[in-house]
Amino acid sequence: MAVDIKIVEEAREPRSMDPKKFGLWLFMATVVMLFGAWTSAYIVKRGDMGWSEIILPDMFWVNTVIILTSSVPMIWAVRAAKQDKAEQLKIALGVTTILGIAFVVGQFLAFSQMIDFHEHFTGGAVSHSFVYVLSGAHGLHLISGVVVLFIVLRATLQGRVHKGNMNTLEMCATYWHFLGVLWLYLFVFLLLNK
């Protein structure tokens, strides 16, 4: 009889993922497919006439260091929240946000370097346009990540993020780490396929 009650109780427990987290994972899968399509198109177009070598801006190296470094305070933020260390959580989210803004500024500086190299979005080689599209689209996603960071930081300052309420922070961290991995993929792809 006790076994039957246990089975009924287990059947009532929801086993599904949080709908917001599921939506985030679907969105990230869509982004992966989008960038996968663009990088596939890049490889196909590379064989066409008129393709020219790309000179990657030095800022791409700096931005790679910035985005990878920004994952460290994000990990710190999640740990601090799990331990209810509010001050550490605020500092860690603040540092992550500053590094995110630095990355966006760095992308604009990288575009400026590309213009100095006479690599323009239009009117030049298709290869140059691809670099703008890949890095620019990633930059737009990163701007959305910075906006989410501001939202989570505000909620943290209001005391709404703590070990009992981690969902928003966990989603923010997942998206932020995803953006870092995506940039690393794009940067290595461009390095290997100049």
Short mmCIF file of N, CA and C in Angstrom, two decimals:
data_model
loop_
_atom_site.label_atom_id
_atom_site.label_comp_id
_atom_site.label_asym_id
_atom_site.label_seq_id
_atom_site.Cartn_x
_atom_site.Cartn_y
_atom_site.Cartn_z
N MET A 1 0.81 -1.19 0.00
CA MET A 1 0.00 0.00 0.00
C MET A 1 0.86 1.27 0.00
N ALA A 2 1.96 1.25 0.79
CA ALA A 2 2.85 2.41 0.85
C ALA A 2 3.50 2.66 -0.50
N VAL A 3 3.78 1.59 -1.25
CA VAL A 3 4.40 1.73 -2.56
C VAL A 3 3.44 2.43 -3.51
N ASP A 4 2.14 2.09 -3.47
CA ASP A 4 1.15 2.71 -4.34
C ASP A 4 1.02 4.20 -4.07
N ILE A 5 1.06 4.61 -2.82
CA ILE A 5 0.97 6.03 -2.47
C ILE A 5 2.18 6.77 -3.00
N LYS A 6 3.35 6.18 -2.89
CA LYS A 6 4.58 6.80 -3.38
C LYS A 6 4.51 7.00 -4.89
N ILE A 7 3.99 6.02 -5.62
CA ILE A 7 3.88 6.12 -7.07
C ILE A 7 2.92 7.24 -7.44
N VAL A 8 1.79 7.36 -6.76
CA VAL A 8 0.83 8.42 -7.03
C VAL A 8 1.45 9.79 -6.76
N GLU A 9 2.21 9.92 -5.64
CA GLU A 9 2.85 11.19 -5.32
C GLU A 9 3.88 11.56 -6.38
N GLU A 10 4.66 10.59 -6.85
CA GLU A 10 5.65 10.86 -7.88
C GLU A 10 5.00 11.26 -9.19
N ALA A 11 3.84 10.66 -9.49
CA ALA A 11 3.13 10.99 -10.72
C ALA A 11 2.63 12.43 -10.71
N ARG A 12 2.35 12.97 -9.54
CA ARG A 12 1.84 14.34 -9.44
C ARG A 12 2.95 15.38 -9.55
N GLU A 13 4.18 14.98 -9.30
CA GLU A 13 5.29 15.93 -9.38
C GLU A 13 5.53 16.33 -10.83
N PRO A 14 5.64 17.63 -11.09
CA PRO A 14 5.93 18.05 -12.46
C PRO A 14 7.38 17.71 -12.82
N ARG A 15 7.56 17.18 -13.97
CA ARG A 15 8.90 16.79 -14.40
C ARG A 15 9.38 17.64 -15.57
N SER A 16 8.65 18.67 -15.87
CA SER A 16 9.02 19.48 -17.02
C SER A 16 9.96 20.62 -16.61
N MET A 17 10.61 21.17 -17.61
CA MET A 17 11.50 22.30 -17.41
C MET A 17 10.66 23.57 -17.25
N ASP A 18 11.19 24.52 -16.52
CA ASP A 18 10.54 25.81 -16.40
C ASP A 18 10.27 26.37 -17.80
N PRO A 19 9.06 26.85 -18.07
CA PRO A 19 8.73 27.33 -19.42
C PRO A 19 9.65 28.45 -19.92
N LYS A 20 10.07 29.33 -19.02
CA LYS A 20 10.97 30.41 -19.43
C LYS A 20 12.34 29.86 -19.82
N LYS A 21 12.84 28.92 -19.05
CA LYS A 21 14.13 28.30 -19.40
C LYS A 21 14.02 27.53 -20.71
N PHE A 22 12.90 26.83 -20.90
CA PHE A 22 12.69 26.10 -22.14
C PHE A 22 12.68 27.07 -23.33
N GLY A 23 11.99 28.20 -23.16
CA GLY A 23 11.97 29.23 -24.20
C GLY A 23 13.36 29.76 -24.51
N LEU A 24 14.17 29.96 -23.46
CA LEU A 24 15.54 30.42 -23.66
C LEU A 24 16.34 29.40 -24.46
N TRP A 25 16.20 28.13 -24.11
CA TRP A 25 16.94 27.09 -24.84
C TRP A 25 16.49 27.01 -26.30
N LEU A 26 15.20 27.19 -26.55
CA LEU A 26 14.71 27.21 -27.94
C LEU A 26 15.30 28.40 -28.69
N PHE A 27 15.32 29.56 -28.03
CA PHE A 27 15.89 30.75 -28.65
C PHE A 27 17.37 30.53 -28.98
N MET A 28 18.12 29.96 -28.04
CA MET A 28 19.55 29.73 -28.28
C MET A 28 19.75 28.72 -29.41
N ALA A 29 18.88 27.71 -29.49
CA ALA A 29 18.97 26.74 -30.60
C ALA A 29 18.73 27.44 -31.93
N THR A 30 17.80 28.39 -31.96
CA THR A 30 17.54 29.16 -33.17
C THR A 30 18.75 29.99 -33.55
N VAL A 31 19.38 30.60 -32.57
CA VAL A 31 20.57 31.42 -32.83
C VAL A 31 21.70 30.54 -33.37
N VAL A 32 21.86 29.35 -32.81
CA VAL A 32 22.88 28.42 -33.31
C VAL A 32 22.62 28.08 -34.77
N MET A 33 21.36 27.81 -35.11
CA MET A 33 21.02 27.49 -36.50
C MET A 33 21.29 28.68 -37.41
N LEU A 34 20.96 29.89 -36.95
CA LEU A 34 21.19 31.09 -37.75
C LEU A 34 22.68 31.28 -38.05
N PHE A 35 23.50 31.21 -37.01
CA PHE A 35 24.94 31.38 -37.22
C PHE A 35 25.54 30.19 -37.97
N GLY A 36 24.99 29.01 -37.77
CA GLY A 36 25.43 27.86 -38.55
C GLY A 36 25.16 28.06 -40.02
N ALA A 37 24.00 28.62 -40.35
CA ALA A 37 23.66 28.90 -41.75
C ALA A 37 24.60 29.94 -42.33
N TRP A 38 24.87 31.00 -41.56
CA TRP A 38 25.76 32.05 -42.06
C TRP A 38 27.19 31.53 -42.26
N THR A 39 27.69 30.75 -41.32
CA THR A 39 29.05 30.24 -41.50
C THR A 39 29.12 29.22 -42.63
N SER A 40 28.05 28.46 -42.84
CA SER A 40 28.01 27.54 -43.99
C SER A 40 28.01 28.33 -45.29
N ALA A 41 27.22 29.40 -45.34
CA ALA A 41 27.19 30.25 -46.54
C ALA A 41 28.56 30.87 -46.78
N TYR A 42 29.24 31.23 -45.72
CA TYR A 42 30.59 31.80 -45.83
C TYR A 42 31.52 30.80 -46.52
N ILE A 43 31.46 29.55 -46.08
CA ILE A 43 32.33 28.52 -46.65
C ILE A 43 32.00 28.31 -48.13
N VAL A 44 30.72 28.28 -48.48
CA VAL A 44 30.31 28.08 -49.87
C VAL A 44 30.75 29.26 -50.72
N LYS A 45 30.52 30.48 -50.26
CA LYS A 45 30.86 31.69 -51.03
C LYS A 45 32.37 31.88 -51.15
N ARG A 46 33.12 31.31 -50.23
CA ARG A 46 34.58 31.47 -50.26
C ARG A 46 35.18 30.93 -51.56
N GLY A 47 34.51 30.00 -52.22
CA GLY A 47 34.99 29.43 -53.47
C GLY A 47 34.67 30.27 -54.69
N ASP A 48 33.87 31.33 -54.52
CA ASP A 48 33.47 32.17 -55.66
C ASP A 48 34.59 33.12 -56.07
N MET A 49 34.48 33.60 -57.30
CA MET A 49 35.42 34.62 -57.79
C MET A 49 35.19 35.91 -57.00
N GLY A 50 36.22 36.66 -56.79
CA GLY A 50 36.10 37.94 -56.12
C GLY A 50 36.22 37.86 -54.61
N TRP A 51 36.45 36.67 -54.09
CA TRP A 51 36.63 36.53 -52.65
C TRP A 51 38.01 37.04 -52.29
N SER A 52 38.10 37.88 -51.30
CA SER A 52 39.42 38.40 -50.92
C SER A 52 39.72 38.05 -49.48
N GLU A 53 41.01 38.03 -49.19
CA GLU A 53 41.43 37.68 -47.82
C GLU A 53 40.98 38.76 -46.85
N ILE A 54 40.66 38.31 -45.64
CA ILE A 54 40.19 39.21 -44.60
C ILE A 54 41.33 39.51 -43.64
N ILE A 55 41.46 40.77 -43.29
CA ILE A 55 42.38 41.15 -42.22
C ILE A 55 41.51 41.38 -40.99
N LEU A 56 41.63 40.50 -40.02
CA LEU A 56 40.81 40.64 -38.82
C LEU A 56 41.37 41.75 -37.93
N PRO A 57 40.51 42.59 -37.41
CA PRO A 57 40.98 43.66 -36.52
C PRO A 57 41.59 43.11 -35.23
N ASP A 58 42.59 43.79 -34.74
CA ASP A 58 43.22 43.40 -33.47
C ASP A 58 42.22 43.42 -32.32
N MET A 59 41.20 44.28 -32.43
CA MET A 59 40.19 44.37 -31.37
C MET A 59 39.43 43.06 -31.18
N PHE A 60 39.39 42.22 -32.21
CA PHE A 60 38.74 40.92 -32.06
C PHE A 60 39.46 40.09 -31.00
N TRP A 61 40.79 40.20 -30.96
CA TRP A 61 41.56 39.47 -29.93
C TRP A 61 41.23 40.02 -28.55
N VAL A 62 41.20 41.35 -28.44
CA VAL A 62 40.90 41.99 -27.16
C VAL A 62 39.48 41.61 -26.72
N ASN A 63 38.53 41.65 -27.66
CA ASN A 63 37.15 41.32 -27.33
C ASN A 63 37.01 39.86 -26.90
N THR A 64 37.80 38.99 -27.48
CA THR A 64 37.77 37.58 -27.09
C THR A 64 38.20 37.43 -25.63
N VAL A 65 39.24 38.13 -25.26
CA VAL A 65 39.69 38.10 -23.86
C VAL A 65 38.61 38.68 -22.95
N ILE A 66 38.00 39.79 -23.38
CA ILE A 66 36.96 40.43 -22.56
C ILE A 66 35.78 39.49 -22.34
N ILE A 67 35.28 38.87 -23.40
CA ILE A 67 34.07 38.04 -23.27
C ILE A 67 34.36 36.78 -22.46
N LEU A 68 35.54 36.21 -22.65
CA LEU A 68 35.88 35.02 -21.86
C LEU A 68 36.08 35.37 -20.40
N THR A 69 36.70 36.51 -20.15
CA THR A 69 36.91 36.97 -18.78
C THR A 69 35.58 37.26 -18.09
N SER A 70 34.61 37.74 -18.85
CA SER A 70 33.32 38.11 -18.25
C SER A 70 32.56 36.91 -17.70
N SER A 71 32.91 35.71 -18.14
CA SER A 71 32.25 34.52 -17.60
C SER A 71 32.65 34.26 -16.14
N VAL A 72 33.85 34.71 -15.76
CA VAL A 72 34.33 34.47 -14.38
C VAL A 72 33.44 35.19 -13.35
N PRO A 73 33.20 36.51 -13.50
CA PRO A 73 32.32 37.13 -12.51
C PRO A 73 30.88 36.62 -12.59
N MET A 74 30.46 36.13 -13.77
CA MET A 74 29.10 35.58 -13.86
C MET A 74 29.00 34.29 -13.05
N ILE A 75 30.04 33.46 -13.11
CA ILE A 75 30.07 32.24 -12.28
C ILE A 75 30.08 32.64 -10.80
N TRP A 76 30.87 33.65 -10.47
CA TRP A 76 30.94 34.17 -9.10
C TRP A 76 29.56 34.65 -8.64
N ALA A 77 28.82 35.33 -9.54
CA ALA A 77 27.49 35.84 -9.20
C ALA A 77 26.54 34.70 -8.84
N VAL A 78 26.55 33.65 -9.62
CA VAL A 78 25.65 32.51 -9.35
C VAL A 78 26.01 31.87 -8.01
N ARG A 79 27.30 31.69 -7.77
CA ARG A 79 27.73 31.10 -6.49
C ARG A 79 27.34 32.00 -5.31
N ALA A 80 27.53 33.30 -5.49
CA ALA A 80 27.18 34.24 -4.41
C ALA A 80 25.68 34.20 -4.12
N ALA A 81 24.88 34.10 -5.16
CA ALA A 81 23.43 34.05 -4.96
C ALA A 81 23.03 32.76 -4.23
N LYS A 82 23.65 31.65 -4.59
CA LYS A 82 23.34 30.38 -3.93
C LYS A 82 23.69 30.40 -2.45
N GLN A 83 24.66 31.25 -2.09
CA GLN A 83 25.08 31.36 -0.70
C GLN A 83 24.47 32.59 -0.01
N ASP A 84 23.57 33.27 -0.70
CA ASP A 84 22.92 34.49 -0.19
C ASP A 84 23.92 35.56 0.21
N LYS A 85 24.96 35.72 -0.58
CA LYS A 85 25.94 36.78 -0.36
C LYS A 85 25.61 37.93 -1.30
N ALA A 86 24.67 38.77 -0.85
CA ALA A 86 24.10 39.82 -1.70
C ALA A 86 25.14 40.81 -2.21
N GLU A 87 26.06 41.22 -1.36
CA GLU A 87 27.06 42.22 -1.78
C GLU A 87 27.97 41.65 -2.87
N GLN A 88 28.40 40.40 -2.70
CA GLN A 88 29.24 39.76 -3.73
C GLN A 88 28.46 39.61 -5.04
N LEU A 89 27.20 39.26 -4.92
CA LEU A 89 26.34 39.11 -6.10
C LEU A 89 26.25 40.43 -6.87
N LYS A 90 26.05 41.53 -6.17
CA LYS A 90 25.96 42.84 -6.80
C LYS A 90 27.27 43.20 -7.51
N ILE A 91 28.37 42.97 -6.82
CA ILE A 91 29.68 43.29 -7.41
C ILE A 91 29.93 42.44 -8.65
N ALA A 92 29.66 41.15 -8.55
CA ALA A 92 29.92 40.24 -9.66
C ALA A 92 29.07 40.59 -10.88
N LEU A 93 27.79 40.90 -10.66
CA LEU A 93 26.93 41.29 -11.78
C LEU A 93 27.37 42.62 -12.36
N GLY A 94 27.80 43.53 -11.50
CA GLY A 94 28.30 44.82 -11.97
C GLY A 94 29.53 44.67 -12.86
N VAL A 95 30.46 43.83 -12.42
CA VAL A 95 31.68 43.60 -13.22
C VAL A 95 31.33 42.94 -14.56
N THR A 96 30.43 41.97 -14.53
CA THR A 96 30.01 41.31 -15.78
C THR A 96 29.37 42.31 -16.73
N THR A 97 28.54 43.19 -16.20
CA THR A 97 27.89 44.21 -17.03
C THR A 97 28.91 45.15 -17.64
N ILE A 98 29.87 45.59 -16.85
CA ILE A 98 30.92 46.49 -17.36
C ILE A 98 31.72 45.81 -18.47
N LEU A 99 32.05 44.54 -18.26
CA LEU A 99 32.79 43.81 -19.30
C LEU A 99 31.94 43.63 -20.56
N GLY A 100 30.64 43.42 -20.39
CA GLY A 100 29.75 43.32 -21.54
C GLY A 100 29.71 44.61 -22.34
N ILE A 101 29.63 45.74 -21.64
CA ILE A 101 29.65 47.04 -22.31
C ILE A 101 30.99 47.25 -23.01
N ALA A 102 32.07 46.84 -22.36
CA ALA A 102 33.41 46.96 -22.96
C ALA A 102 33.48 46.16 -24.25
N PHE A 103 32.87 44.98 -24.28
CA PHE A 103 32.86 44.17 -25.49
C PHE A 103 32.13 44.90 -26.61
N VAL A 104 30.98 45.46 -26.32
CA VAL A 104 30.20 46.17 -27.35
C VAL A 104 31.00 47.35 -27.89
N VAL A 105 31.62 48.12 -27.00
CA VAL A 105 32.46 49.24 -27.44
C VAL A 105 33.61 48.72 -28.29
N GLY A 106 34.20 47.61 -27.87
CA GLY A 106 35.29 47.00 -28.63
C GLY A 106 34.86 46.59 -30.04
N GLN A 107 33.62 46.13 -30.18
CA GLN A 107 33.14 45.76 -31.52
C GLN A 107 33.05 46.99 -32.42
N PHE A 108 32.60 48.11 -31.87
CA PHE A 108 32.57 49.34 -32.67
C PHE A 108 33.98 49.77 -33.07
N LEU A 109 34.93 49.62 -32.16
CA LEU A 109 36.33 49.93 -32.48
C LEU A 109 36.87 48.97 -33.54
N ALA A 110 36.44 47.71 -33.47
CA ALA A 110 36.86 46.72 -34.48
C ALA A 110 36.32 47.11 -35.85
N PHE A 111 35.06 47.56 -35.90
CA PHE A 111 34.50 48.00 -37.18
C PHE A 111 35.28 49.20 -37.72
N SER A 112 35.68 50.08 -36.83
CA SER A 112 36.49 51.23 -37.23
C SER A 112 37.83 50.78 -37.82
N GLN A 113 38.45 49.76 -37.20
CA GLN A 113 39.69 49.21 -37.74
C GLN A 113 39.46 48.59 -39.11
N MET A 114 38.34 47.92 -39.28
CA MET A 114 38.05 47.31 -40.59
C MET A 114 37.90 48.38 -41.66
N ILE A 115 37.28 49.49 -41.31
CA ILE A 115 37.15 50.60 -42.27
C ILE A 115 38.53 51.15 -42.62
N ASP A 116 39.40 51.25 -41.61
CA ASP A 116 40.78 51.70 -41.86
C ASP A 116 41.51 50.75 -42.81
N PHE A 117 41.15 49.45 -42.78
CA PHE A 117 41.75 48.45 -43.68
C PHE A 117 41.07 48.45 -45.05
N HIS A 118 40.10 49.35 -45.25
CA HIS A 118 39.30 49.42 -46.48
C HIS A 118 38.46 48.16 -46.67
N GLU A 119 38.02 47.59 -45.56
CA GLU A 119 37.10 46.47 -45.59
C GLU A 119 35.73 47.02 -45.19
N HIS A 120 34.90 47.25 -46.20
CA HIS A 120 33.60 47.88 -45.98
C HIS A 120 32.49 46.85 -46.07
N PHE A 121 31.36 47.20 -45.44
CA PHE A 121 30.21 46.29 -45.44
C PHE A 121 29.67 46.12 -46.86
N THR A 122 29.57 47.19 -47.61
CA THR A 122 29.10 47.12 -48.99
C THR A 122 30.11 47.78 -49.92
N GLY A 123 30.01 47.44 -51.19
CA GLY A 123 30.88 48.06 -52.18
C GLY A 123 32.25 47.43 -52.27
N GLY A 124 32.51 46.41 -51.50
CA GLY A 124 33.80 45.74 -51.54
C GLY A 124 33.61 44.25 -51.72
N ALA A 125 34.49 43.50 -51.14
CA ALA A 125 34.43 42.05 -51.25
C ALA A 125 33.32 41.49 -50.35
N VAL A 126 32.71 40.41 -50.83
CA VAL A 126 31.67 39.74 -50.06
C VAL A 126 32.22 39.23 -48.73
N SER A 127 33.49 38.84 -48.73
CA SER A 127 34.10 38.33 -47.50
C SER A 127 34.03 39.35 -46.38
N HIS A 128 34.21 40.62 -46.72
CA HIS A 128 34.16 41.67 -45.71
C HIS A 128 32.74 41.81 -45.15
N SER A 129 31.76 41.69 -46.03
CA SER A 129 30.36 41.79 -45.59
C SER A 129 30.04 40.68 -44.58
N PHE A 130 30.56 39.49 -44.84
CA PHE A 130 30.32 38.38 -43.92
C PHE A 130 30.86 38.67 -42.53
N VAL A 131 32.04 39.27 -42.45
CA VAL A 131 32.62 39.58 -41.14
C VAL A 131 31.73 40.57 -40.39
N TYR A 132 31.23 41.58 -41.11
CA TYR A 132 30.33 42.54 -40.48
C TYR A 132 29.05 41.86 -40.00
N VAL A 133 28.49 40.99 -40.83
CA VAL A 133 27.23 40.32 -40.47
C VAL A 133 27.44 39.42 -39.25
N LEU A 134 28.48 38.59 -39.29
CA LEU A 134 28.72 37.65 -38.19
C LEU A 134 29.00 38.37 -36.88
N SER A 135 29.94 39.32 -36.93
CA SER A 135 30.30 40.01 -35.68
C SER A 135 29.22 40.99 -35.26
N GLY A 136 28.54 41.61 -36.23
CA GLY A 136 27.48 42.56 -35.90
C GLY A 136 26.26 41.88 -35.30
N ALA A 137 25.87 40.74 -35.88
CA ALA A 137 24.72 40.00 -35.33
C ALA A 137 25.04 39.50 -33.93
N HIS A 138 26.26 39.04 -33.74
CA HIS A 138 26.65 38.62 -32.39
C HIS A 138 26.60 39.81 -31.44
N GLY A 139 27.08 40.96 -31.91
CA GLY A 139 27.06 42.17 -31.09
C GLY A 139 25.64 42.56 -30.67
N LEU A 140 24.68 42.40 -31.59
CA LEU A 140 23.29 42.71 -31.25
C LEU A 140 22.78 41.76 -30.17
N HIS A 141 23.14 40.48 -30.29
CA HIS A 141 22.73 39.52 -29.25
C HIS A 141 23.41 39.86 -27.92
N LEU A 142 24.65 40.33 -28.00
CA LEU A 142 25.35 40.68 -26.78
C LEU A 142 24.74 41.92 -26.12
N ILE A 143 24.28 42.86 -26.95
CA ILE A 143 23.59 44.02 -26.39
C ILE A 143 22.34 43.57 -25.64
N SER A 144 21.62 42.60 -26.21
CA SER A 144 20.45 42.07 -25.49
C SER A 144 20.88 41.41 -24.19
N GLY A 145 22.05 40.77 -24.19
CA GLY A 145 22.58 40.17 -22.96
C GLY A 145 22.90 41.23 -21.91
N VAL A 146 23.43 42.36 -22.35
CA VAL A 146 23.74 43.45 -21.42
C VAL A 146 22.44 44.02 -20.84
N VAL A 147 21.41 44.13 -21.68
CA VAL A 147 20.11 44.61 -21.19
C VAL A 147 19.58 43.66 -20.12
N VAL A 148 19.69 42.35 -20.36
CA VAL A 148 19.25 41.36 -19.37
C VAL A 148 20.08 41.49 -18.10
N LEU A 149 21.37 41.72 -18.25
CA LEU A 149 22.23 41.93 -17.07
C LEU A 149 21.75 43.12 -16.24
N PHE A 150 21.39 44.22 -16.91
CA PHE A 150 20.87 45.38 -16.18
C PHE A 150 19.58 45.03 -15.44
N ILE A 151 18.72 44.26 -16.09
CA ILE A 151 17.45 43.87 -15.46
C ILE A 151 17.72 43.01 -14.22
N VAL A 152 18.63 42.05 -14.35
CA VAL A 152 18.94 41.18 -13.21
C VAL A 152 19.67 41.96 -12.12
N LEU A 153 20.54 42.88 -12.51
CA LEU A 153 21.24 43.70 -11.52
C LEU A 153 20.23 44.56 -10.75
N ARG A 154 19.26 45.11 -11.45
CA ARG A 154 18.22 45.91 -10.78
C ARG A 154 17.43 45.04 -9.79
N ALA A 155 17.05 43.85 -10.24
CA ALA A 155 16.32 42.94 -9.34
C ALA A 155 17.17 42.57 -8.14
N THR A 156 18.47 42.43 -8.34
CA THR A 156 19.39 42.11 -7.25
C THR A 156 19.46 43.26 -6.27
N LEU A 157 19.55 44.48 -6.78
CA LEU A 157 19.61 45.65 -5.90
C LEU A 157 18.33 45.81 -5.09
N GLN A 158 17.23 45.30 -5.63
CA GLN A 158 15.95 45.35 -4.93
C GLN A 158 15.75 44.15 -4.01
N GLY A 159 16.75 43.27 -3.95
CA GLY A 159 16.69 42.12 -3.06
C GLY A 159 15.84 40.96 -3.57
N ARG A 160 15.55 40.95 -4.87
CA ARG A 160 14.69 39.90 -5.41
C ARG A 160 15.45 38.70 -5.97
N VAL A 161 16.78 38.77 -5.96
CA VAL A 161 17.59 37.63 -6.42
C VAL A 161 18.35 37.09 -5.21
N HIS A 162 18.09 35.84 -4.88
CA HIS A 162 18.73 35.18 -3.74
C HIS A 162 18.58 33.69 -3.95
N LYS A 163 19.05 32.90 -3.00
CA LYS A 163 19.04 31.45 -3.19
C LYS A 163 17.64 30.88 -3.33
N GLY A 164 16.65 31.57 -2.85
CA GLY A 164 15.27 31.12 -3.01
C GLY A 164 14.63 31.56 -4.31
N ASN A 165 15.30 32.46 -5.04
CA ASN A 165 14.77 32.97 -6.30
C ASN A 165 15.92 33.12 -7.29
N MET A 166 16.32 32.03 -7.89
CA MET A 166 17.51 31.99 -8.75
C MET A 166 17.17 31.92 -10.25
N ASN A 167 15.92 31.75 -10.60
CA ASN A 167 15.57 31.46 -11.99
C ASN A 167 16.09 32.52 -12.97
N THR A 168 15.82 33.79 -12.68
CA THR A 168 16.24 34.86 -13.59
C THR A 168 17.75 34.92 -13.72
N LEU A 169 18.45 34.81 -12.61
CA LEU A 169 19.91 34.83 -12.63
C LEU A 169 20.46 33.64 -13.40
N GLU A 170 19.91 32.46 -13.18
CA GLU A 170 20.39 31.27 -13.89
C GLU A 170 20.18 31.40 -15.39
N MET A 171 19.03 31.95 -15.78
CA MET A 171 18.77 32.16 -17.21
C MET A 171 19.74 33.18 -17.79
N CYS A 172 19.99 34.24 -17.05
CA CYS A 172 20.94 35.26 -17.48
C CYS A 172 22.33 34.66 -17.65
N ALA A 173 22.75 33.87 -16.68
CA ALA A 173 24.08 33.24 -16.74
C ALA A 173 24.17 32.28 -17.92
N THR A 174 23.13 31.49 -18.15
CA THR A 174 23.13 30.56 -19.27
C THR A 174 23.29 31.31 -20.59
N TYR A 175 22.52 32.36 -20.76
CA TYR A 175 22.58 33.15 -21.99
C TYR A 175 23.94 33.82 -22.14
N TRP A 176 24.47 34.33 -21.03
CA TRP A 176 25.76 35.03 -21.10
C TRP A 176 26.88 34.06 -21.50
N HIS A 177 26.91 32.89 -20.89
CA HIS A 177 27.94 31.91 -21.25
C HIS A 177 27.75 31.45 -22.69
N PHE A 178 26.51 31.32 -23.13
CA PHE A 178 26.23 30.96 -24.52
C PHE A 178 26.82 31.99 -25.47
N LEU A 179 26.64 33.28 -25.16
CA LEU A 179 27.19 34.33 -26.01
C LEU A 179 28.71 34.27 -26.06
N GLY A 180 29.34 33.93 -24.95
CA GLY A 180 30.80 33.78 -24.93
C GLY A 180 31.26 32.64 -25.80
N VAL A 181 30.58 31.50 -25.71
CA VAL A 181 30.94 30.34 -26.54
C VAL A 181 30.69 30.65 -28.01
N LEU A 182 29.58 31.33 -28.30
CA LEU A 182 29.27 31.69 -29.68
C LEU A 182 30.35 32.60 -30.26
N TRP A 183 30.79 33.60 -29.48
CA TRP A 183 31.85 34.49 -29.98
C TRP A 183 33.14 33.70 -30.22
N LEU A 184 33.47 32.82 -29.31
CA LEU A 184 34.69 32.02 -29.47
C LEU A 184 34.61 31.20 -30.76
N TYR A 185 33.45 30.60 -31.02
CA TYR A 185 33.26 29.85 -32.26
C TYR A 185 33.45 30.75 -33.47
N LEU A 186 32.83 31.93 -33.47
CA LEU A 186 32.93 32.83 -34.62
C LEU A 186 34.36 33.30 -34.84
N PHE A 187 35.02 33.65 -33.75
CA PHE A 187 36.39 34.16 -33.85
C PHE A 187 37.33 33.08 -34.40
N VAL A 188 37.25 31.87 -33.86
CA VAL A 188 38.09 30.79 -34.36
C VAL A 188 37.75 30.47 -35.81
N PHE A 189 36.46 30.46 -36.13
CA PHE A 189 36.03 30.22 -37.51
C PHE A 189 36.65 31.24 -38.46
N LEU A 190 36.59 32.52 -38.10
CA LEU A 190 37.17 33.56 -38.96
C LEU A 190 38.68 33.45 -39.04
N LEU A 191 39.32 33.10 -37.93
CA LEU A 191 40.78 32.92 -37.96
C LEU A 191 41.19 31.81 -38.92
N LEU A 192 40.44 30.72 -38.91
CA LEU A 192 40.78 29.57 -39.73
C LEU A 192 40.33 29.70 -41.18
N ASN A 193 39.44 30.66 -41.45
CA ASN A 193 38.88 30.79 -42.80
C ASN A 193 39.01 32.19 -43.35
N LYS A 194 40.19 32.81 -43.16
CA LYS A 194 40.41 34.16 -43.66
C LYS A 194 40.49 34.18 -45.17
#
